[in-house]
Amino acid sequence: MADAGTAVCQAEISEKYLRMPDDELTRAIWRAKEKLGKRLTILGHHYQRDDVIQFADFRGDSLKLSQQAAATDEADYIVFCGVHFMAETADILTAPRQKIILPDINAGCSMADMAGLDEVEECWDYLTGKFGDSIIPVTYVNSTAEIKAFVGERGGLTCTSSNAHKIMEHAFKEKERILFLPDQHLGRNTAYKLGVPLNRTAVYDPMEIALEFPHGQSGADNEGDDEADGNGGGGDAPKVILWKGHCSVHMLFTPHHIRNVRERHPGVRVLVHPECTYDVVLCSDENGSTSYIVNAVKNAPAGTKWAIGTEHNLTHRLAAEHPEQEVMSLNPMICPCITMNRIDRPHLLWSLESLLEDNPVNVIEVPEDVRKSSRLAIDRMMALS
């Protein structure tokens, strides 16, 4: 398979953008946006910083924004204020004539980077050697185009944090076992909701090329005692194999934070993202996708107290946009996502003015073979949504 999406960065950002005063930057971005008109669509992820998301034509989570990009037929240029894998997905779903721009090419995702193609291929060889043709791969959309393509070529699907339950249910109808990439916590939390015991999950460690059983193994023997549940294979045959990956932001919330916030704010509802660890999700009042979190606060009665376990920019924005609620971060010491925050006004203005000069920078292009295979995995998910 060819390399993952390639960024064509034709120049380094000029110092003039980095030195420009804030008010001048803001005015210049609005001017450039107006000049580009319908040729331009700016997408802003929920985790994006406030001084950037103000320019977004559409806000949302990564897949919703990519779908919006695909539906924006008039735009020649789609500037994605998000991270690299999101821009890749937008390129996969949009027309070939449309160019996807990532204002800062260094806006990556540590979780997506935890699952490289060579490592995943090695994992697949190991697992199929151990369990045969009993595994279907499922990848969170927070993964590279190469990993989506790998999954698509092997009959698998992508999923989001909002539809992971439905996708995993479907996957179990196809095969006995699931390899879930790259976030172990979303996979574990979803599997548990589906009734998969913790001791029927394992974690694949790419550094060791081995399975770990952090919750112990099923007591079933190797004579097929598990056949009644449709997922045979015995105690050493987990139903769900989780890639050893995680979101560095959502790992910063702990049960200790939940206990503290409940002591300080009686009546508070704890709402966390399912990328948080199992014990945090278990201790919370609710858990759900980014869109779920946004809608829960939006639709709650006035006066509701929320302690939210997700990225700081979104929590801060919800607090500002819903003064009728009391919204706080579950961990007040958490920092915003570092890579998401690489998208700033200097880089946004640079990318827009480059478009005005017909000299686009940071164009995200997914090779055609990777695009086709990735699209298979995404389309299988969409058919179930």
Coordinates of C-alpha atoms in Angstrom, one line a residue:
M1 CA 0.0 0.0 0.0
A2 CA 1.2 3.5 -0.7
D3 CA 2.1 6.0 2.0
A4 CA -0.6 7.8 3.9
G5 CA -2.0 11.2 2.9
T6 CA 0.7 13.5 1.8
A7 CA 0.8 17.2 2.7
V8 CA 2.2 19.5 0.0
C9 CA 3.7 22.4 1.9
Q10 CA 5.2 24.8 -0.6
A11 CA 6.7 27.3 1.8
E12 CA 7.3 28.0 5.5
I13 CA 4.9 30.5 7.0
S14 CA 6.2 34.0 6.7
E15 CA 7.3 35.9 9.8
K16 CA 4.9 38.7 9.0
Y17 CA 2.0 36.5 9.9
L18 CA 3.5 35.4 13.2
R19 CA 4.2 39.1 14.2
M20 CA 0.9 40.5 13.1
P21 CA -1.2 42.0 16.0
D22 CA -4.4 40.0 16.9
D23 CA -6.9 42.6 15.7
E24 CA -5.1 42.9 12.4
L25 CA -5.1 39.1 12.0
T26 CA -8.8 38.9 12.6
R27 CA -9.6 41.7 10.1
A28 CA -7.4 40.2 7.5
I29 CA -8.9 36.7 7.8
W30 CA -12.4 38.1 7.4
R31 CA -11.3 40.0 4.3
A32 CA -9.7 36.9 2.8
K33 CA -12.7 34.8 3.6
E34 CA -15.0 37.4 1.9
K35 CA -12.8 37.6 -1.2
L36 CA -12.8 33.8 -1.6
G37 CA -16.6 33.7 -1.2
K38 CA -18.3 30.4 -2.2
R39 CA -15.0 29.0 -3.4
L40 CA -14.1 28.5 0.3
T41 CA -15.5 26.5 3.2
I42 CA -13.9 26.6 6.6
L43 CA -14.5 23.6 8.9
G44 CA -14.0 24.0 12.7
H45 CA -13.7 21.0 15.0
H46 CA -15.4 21.3 18.4
Y47 CA -12.0 21.2 20.1
Q48 CA -10.6 24.1 18.1
R49 CA -9.6 27.3 19.9
D50 CA -12.2 30.1 20.2
D51 CA -10.1 32.7 18.2
V52 CA -10.1 30.3 15.2
I53 CA -13.5 28.7 15.3
Q54 CA -15.2 32.1 15.0
F55 CA -14.3 31.9 11.3
A56 CA -15.8 28.4 10.7
D57 CA -18.7 28.0 8.4
F58 CA -19.5 24.7 10.1
R59 CA -18.7 23.2 13.5
G60 CA -18.8 19.6 14.5
D61 CA -16.9 16.4 15.3
S62 CA -14.4 15.0 12.8
L63 CA -16.8 12.8 10.7
K64 CA -19.7 15.3 10.7
L65 CA -17.3 17.9 9.3
S66 CA -15.9 15.5 6.6
Q67 CA -19.5 14.7 5.6
Q68 CA -20.2 18.4 5.5
A69 CA -17.2 18.9 3.3
A70 CA -18.5 16.2 0.9
A71 CA -21.8 18.0 0.7
T72 CA -20.2 21.3 -0.1
D73 CA -20.2 21.0 -3.9
E74 CA -19.5 24.7 -4.6
A75 CA -16.3 25.0 -2.7
D76 CA -13.0 24.6 -4.5
Y77 CA -11.1 24.8 -1.2
I78 CA -12.0 23.3 2.1
V79 CA -9.8 24.6 5.0
F80 CA -10.0 22.1 7.9
C81 CA -9.3 23.6 11.3
G82 CA -8.7 20.3 12.9
V83 CA -5.9 17.7 12.8
H84 CA -4.3 15.6 10.1
F85 CA -6.5 12.5 10.1
M86 CA -9.6 14.6 9.8
A87 CA -8.3 16.4 6.7
E88 CA -7.4 13.0 5.3
T89 CA -11.0 11.8 5.8
A90 CA -12.3 14.9 4.2
D91 CA -10.1 14.3 1.2
I92 CA -11.4 10.7 0.9
L93 CA -15.0 11.9 0.9
T94 CA -14.8 15.0 -1.3
A95 CA -14.6 15.3 -5.1
P96 CA -11.1 15.1 -6.7
R97 CA -11.2 18.7 -7.8
Q98 CA -11.6 20.0 -4.3
K99 CA -8.5 20.7 -2.3
I100 CA -8.3 20.1 1.4
I101 CA -6.1 22.5 3.3
L102 CA -4.7 21.9 6.8
P103 CA -3.4 25.4 8.0
D104 CA -0.6 23.9 10.1
I105 CA 0.8 20.6 8.9
N106 CA 2.1 19.8 12.4
A107 CA -1.5 19.5 13.7
G108 CA -1.5 15.8 14.2
C109 CA -3.0 13.3 16.6
S110 CA -1.0 11.3 19.0
M111 CA -3.7 8.6 19.2
A112 CA -3.8 8.1 15.4
D113 CA 0.0 8.0 15.4
M114 CA 0.1 5.2 17.9
A115 CA -1.1 2.7 15.2
G116 CA 1.4 2.6 12.3
L117 CA 0.7 0.5 9.3
D118 CA 3.7 -1.8 9.7
E119 CA 2.8 -2.4 13.3
V120 CA -0.8 -3.2 12.5
E121 CA 0.2 -5.6 9.7
E122 CA 2.5 -7.3 12.2
C123 CA -0.4 -7.5 14.7
W124 CA -2.7 -8.9 12.1
D125 CA -0.2 -11.7 11.1
Y126 CA 0.2 -12.5 14.8
L127 CA -3.6 -12.6 15.5
T128 CA -4.6 -14.6 12.4
G129 CA -1.8 -17.0 13.1
K130 CA -3.3 -17.5 16.6
F131 CA -7.0 -17.3 16.0
G132 CA -7.4 -18.0 12.2
D133 CA -10.0 -16.3 10.1
S134 CA -12.2 -15.3 13.1
I135 CA -11.3 -11.6 13.4
I136 CA -12.8 -8.5 11.8
P137 CA -11.0 -5.2 12.2
V138 CA -12.8 -2.0 13.3
T139 CA -11.0 1.3 13.4
Y140 CA -12.1 4.5 15.1
V141 CA -12.2 7.4 12.6
N142 CA -9.4 8.9 14.7
S143 CA -6.9 6.9 12.7
T144 CA -4.7 7.5 9.6
A145 CA -6.0 6.9 6.1
E146 CA -3.5 4.0 5.9
I147 CA -5.2 2.2 8.8
K148 CA -8.7 2.9 7.4
A149 CA -7.5 1.3 4.2
F150 CA -6.0 -1.7 6.0
V151 CA -9.4 -2.2 7.7
G152 CA -11.3 -1.7 4.5
E153 CA -9.2 -4.3 2.6
R154 CA -10.0 -6.9 5.3
G155 CA -13.8 -6.5 5.3
G156 CA -13.8 -4.1 8.3
L157 CA -15.4 -0.8 9.2
T158 CA -14.7 2.5 10.7
C159 CA -16.7 3.8 13.7
T160 CA -17.3 7.0 15.6
S161 CA -17.7 7.4 19.3
S162 CA -21.4 7.9 18.8
N163 CA -22.0 4.8 16.6
A164 CA -19.3 2.4 18.0
H165 CA -22.0 0.4 19.8
K166 CA -23.9 -0.2 16.5
I167 CA -20.8 -1.0 14.5
M168 CA -19.4 -3.4 17.1
E169 CA -22.8 -5.2 17.2
H170 CA -22.7 -5.6 13.5
A171 CA -19.1 -6.7 13.5
F172 CA -19.9 -9.6 15.9
K173 CA -22.5 -10.8 13.4
E174 CA -19.7 -11.0 10.8
K175 CA -16.9 -12.6 12.9
E176 CA -16.2 -14.2 16.3
R177 CA -13.7 -11.5 17.3
I178 CA -13.0 -7.9 16.8
L179 CA -9.6 -6.1 16.5
F180 CA -10.4 -2.6 17.6
L181 CA -8.0 0.2 16.6
P182 CA -6.4 2.5 17.8
D183 CA -8.1 3.6 21.1
Q184 CA -8.3 0.8 23.7
H185 CA -10.6 2.8 26.0
L186 CA -13.4 3.5 23.5
G187 CA -13.2 -0.2 22.5
R188 CA -13.3 -1.5 26.0
N189 CA -16.1 0.8 27.1
T190 CA -18.2 -0.1 24.1
A191 CA -17.6 -3.8 24.4
Y192 CA -18.6 -3.7 28.1
K193 CA -21.9 -1.9 27.2
L194 CA -22.6 -4.7 24.8
G195 CA -22.2 -7.3 27.6
V196 CA -18.6 -8.4 26.8
P197 CA -17.0 -9.2 30.2
L198 CA -13.7 -7.4 30.9
N199 CA -11.9 -10.8 31.1
R200 CA -13.0 -11.5 27.5
T201 CA -11.0 -8.5 26.3
A202 CA -7.3 -8.4 25.6
V203 CA -4.8 -5.6 24.7
Y204 CA -2.3 -6.1 21.9
D205 CA 1.0 -4.5 22.7
P206 CA 2.9 -3.6 19.5
M207 CA 6.1 -3.2 21.4
E208 CA 6.0 -6.8 22.7
I209 CA 4.0 -8.3 19.8
A210 CA 1.9 -10.0 22.4
L211 CA -1.5 -10.0 24.1
E212 CA -2.0 -8.6 27.6
F213 CA -5.0 -9.5 29.8
P214 CA -5.2 -6.6 32.3
H215 CA -8.5 -7.9 33.7
G216 CA -7.5 -11.5 33.8
Q217 CA -8.7 -14.3 31.4
S218 CA -12.0 -16.1 31.2
G219 CA -12.1 -19.3 33.2
A220 CA -13.3 -21.2 30.2
D221 CA -11.0 -24.0 29.1
N222 CA -9.7 -24.7 25.6
E223 CA -12.3 -27.4 24.8
G224 CA -14.9 -24.9 23.4
D225 CA -16.8 -24.1 26.6
D226 CA -17.5 -20.6 25.1
E227 CA -19.3 -22.0 22.1
A228 CA -22.8 -21.2 23.5
D229 CA -22.1 -17.5 23.3
G230 CA -21.2 -17.6 19.6
N231 CA -17.6 -16.5 20.3
G232 CA -15.8 -19.8 20.8
G233 CA -12.2 -20.3 21.4
G234 CA -11.7 -20.8 25.1
G235 CA -10.0 -18.8 27.8
D236 CA -7.1 -17.6 25.6
A237 CA -9.5 -16.4 22.9
P238 CA -10.8 -12.9 23.7
K239 CA -13.9 -11.5 22.0
V240 CA -12.3 -8.1 21.6
I241 CA -8.7 -7.4 21.0
L242 CA -7.8 -3.8 21.8
W243 CA -4.9 -1.9 20.2
K244 CA -2.7 -0.4 22.9
G245 CA -3.5 3.2 22.1
H246 CA -5.1 6.1 23.9
C247 CA -6.0 9.8 23.8
S248 CA -3.5 11.8 25.8
V249 CA -6.1 14.4 26.8
H250 CA -8.8 12.0 28.0
M251 CA -6.3 9.9 30.0
L252 CA -5.9 13.0 32.3
F253 CA -9.3 12.4 33.9
T254 CA -9.5 10.1 36.9
P255 CA -12.0 8.8 39.5
H256 CA -10.2 11.0 42.0
H257 CA -11.4 14.0 40.0
I258 CA -14.9 12.7 40.0
R259 CA -14.9 12.3 43.8
N260 CA -13.5 15.8 44.3
V261 CA -16.0 17.5 42.0
R262 CA -18.9 15.8 43.7
E263 CA -17.7 16.9 47.1
R264 CA -17.2 20.5 46.0
H265 CA -20.4 20.7 43.9
P266 CA -23.3 18.7 45.3
G267 CA -25.8 17.8 42.6
V268 CA -23.3 18.0 39.8
R269 CA -23.7 15.6 36.8
V270 CA -20.4 14.1 35.6
L271 CA -20.4 13.7 31.8
V272 CA -17.3 12.2 30.1
H273 CA -16.2 11.1 26.7
P274 CA -15.8 7.3 26.1
E275 CA -12.2 7.8 25.3
C276 CA -11.7 8.1 29.1
T277 CA -10.6 5.0 31.0
Y278 CA -13.1 2.4 32.0
D279 CA -13.1 3.3 35.7
V280 CA -13.8 7.0 34.9
V281 CA -16.7 6.0 32.6
L282 CA -18.0 3.7 35.2
C283 CA -18.0 6.4 37.9
S284 CA -19.6 9.1 35.7
D285 CA -23.3 9.8 35.4
E286 CA -23.2 9.9 31.6
N287 CA -20.8 9.3 28.8
G288 CA -21.0 10.0 25.1
S289 CA -19.5 11.4 22.0
T290 CA -18.5 15.1 21.5
S291 CA -21.9 15.8 19.9
Y292 CA -23.7 14.0 22.8
I293 CA -21.9 16.2 25.3
V294 CA -22.8 19.4 23.3
N295 CA -26.4 18.4 23.1
A296 CA -26.7 17.2 26.7
V297 CA -25.7 20.7 27.9
K298 CA -27.7 22.5 25.3
N299 CA -30.9 20.6 26.2
A300 CA -30.6 20.5 30.0
P301 CA -32.8 22.5 32.3
A302 CA -31.4 25.8 33.4
G303 CA -29.4 25.6 36.6
T304 CA -28.0 22.1 35.9
K305 CA -24.4 21.6 37.0
W306 CA -22.0 19.8 34.7
A307 CA -18.5 18.5 35.3
I308 CA -17.3 17.5 31.8
G309 CA -14.4 15.2 31.0
T310 CA -13.3 16.2 27.5
E311 CA -11.0 18.7 25.8
H312 CA -10.7 22.0 27.5
N313 CA -11.6 24.3 24.6
L314 CA -15.0 22.6 24.2
T315 CA -15.8 22.7 27.9
H316 CA -14.8 26.4 28.1
R317 CA -17.0 27.2 25.0
L318 CA -20.0 25.3 26.5
A319 CA -19.6 27.3 29.7
A320 CA -19.5 30.6 27.7
E321 CA -22.4 29.7 25.4
H322 CA -24.7 28.3 28.2
P323 CA -24.6 30.8 31.1
E324 CA -27.9 29.3 32.3
Q325 CA -25.9 26.1 33.2
E326 CA -22.9 25.7 35.5
V327 CA -20.3 24.1 33.3
M328 CA -16.9 23.2 34.6
S329 CA -14.0 20.9 33.6
L330 CA -13.8 17.6 35.5
N331 CA -10.0 18.3 35.8
P332 CA -9.4 22.1 36.1
M333 CA -5.7 21.6 35.6
I334 CA -6.1 20.0 32.1
C335 CA -4.5 21.7 29.1
P336 CA -6.1 22.0 25.6
C337 CA -5.1 19.4 23.0
I338 CA -1.7 20.6 22.0
T339 CA -1.8 19.5 18.4
M340 CA -5.3 20.8 17.8
N341 CA -4.1 24.2 19.1
R342 CA -1.4 24.4 16.5
I343 CA -4.1 25.7 14.2
D344 CA -4.0 29.5 15.0
R345 CA -4.9 32.7 13.3
P346 CA -1.4 33.3 11.7
H347 CA -1.5 29.9 10.0
L348 CA -5.2 30.3 9.0
L349 CA -4.5 33.7 7.4
W350 CA -1.4 32.3 5.6
S351 CA -3.4 29.5 4.1
L352 CA -6.2 31.8 3.0
E353 CA -3.9 34.4 1.4
S354 CA -2.1 31.5 -0.3
L355 CA -5.4 30.5 -1.9
L356 CA -6.0 34.1 -3.1
E357 CA -2.6 33.9 -4.8
D358 CA -3.5 30.5 -6.4
N359 CA -0.6 29.0 -4.5
P360 CA -2.2 26.7 -1.9
V361 CA -0.1 25.4 0.9
N362 CA -0.5 22.3 3.1
V363 CA -2.8 20.5 0.7
I364 CA -3.7 17.0 2.0
E365 CA -3.8 14.4 -0.7
V366 CA -4.5 10.7 0.0
P367 CA -3.1 8.4 -2.7
E368 CA -5.8 6.8 -4.9
D369 CA -5.3 3.2 -3.7
V370 CA -5.4 4.3 -0.1
R371 CA -8.5 6.4 -0.8
K372 CA -10.4 3.6 -2.4
S373 CA -9.7 1.1 0.4
S374 CA -10.4 3.7 3.1
R375 CA -13.7 4.6 1.4
L376 CA -14.8 0.9 1.7
A377 CA -14.4 1.0 5.5
I378 CA -16.2 4.4 5.8
D379 CA -19.0 3.4 3.4
R380 CA -19.7 0.2 5.4
M381 CA -20.1 2.3 8.5
M382 CA -22.3 4.8 6.7
A383 CA -24.6 2.0 5.4
L384 CA -25.4 1.2 9.1
S385 CA -25.8 4.8 10.2

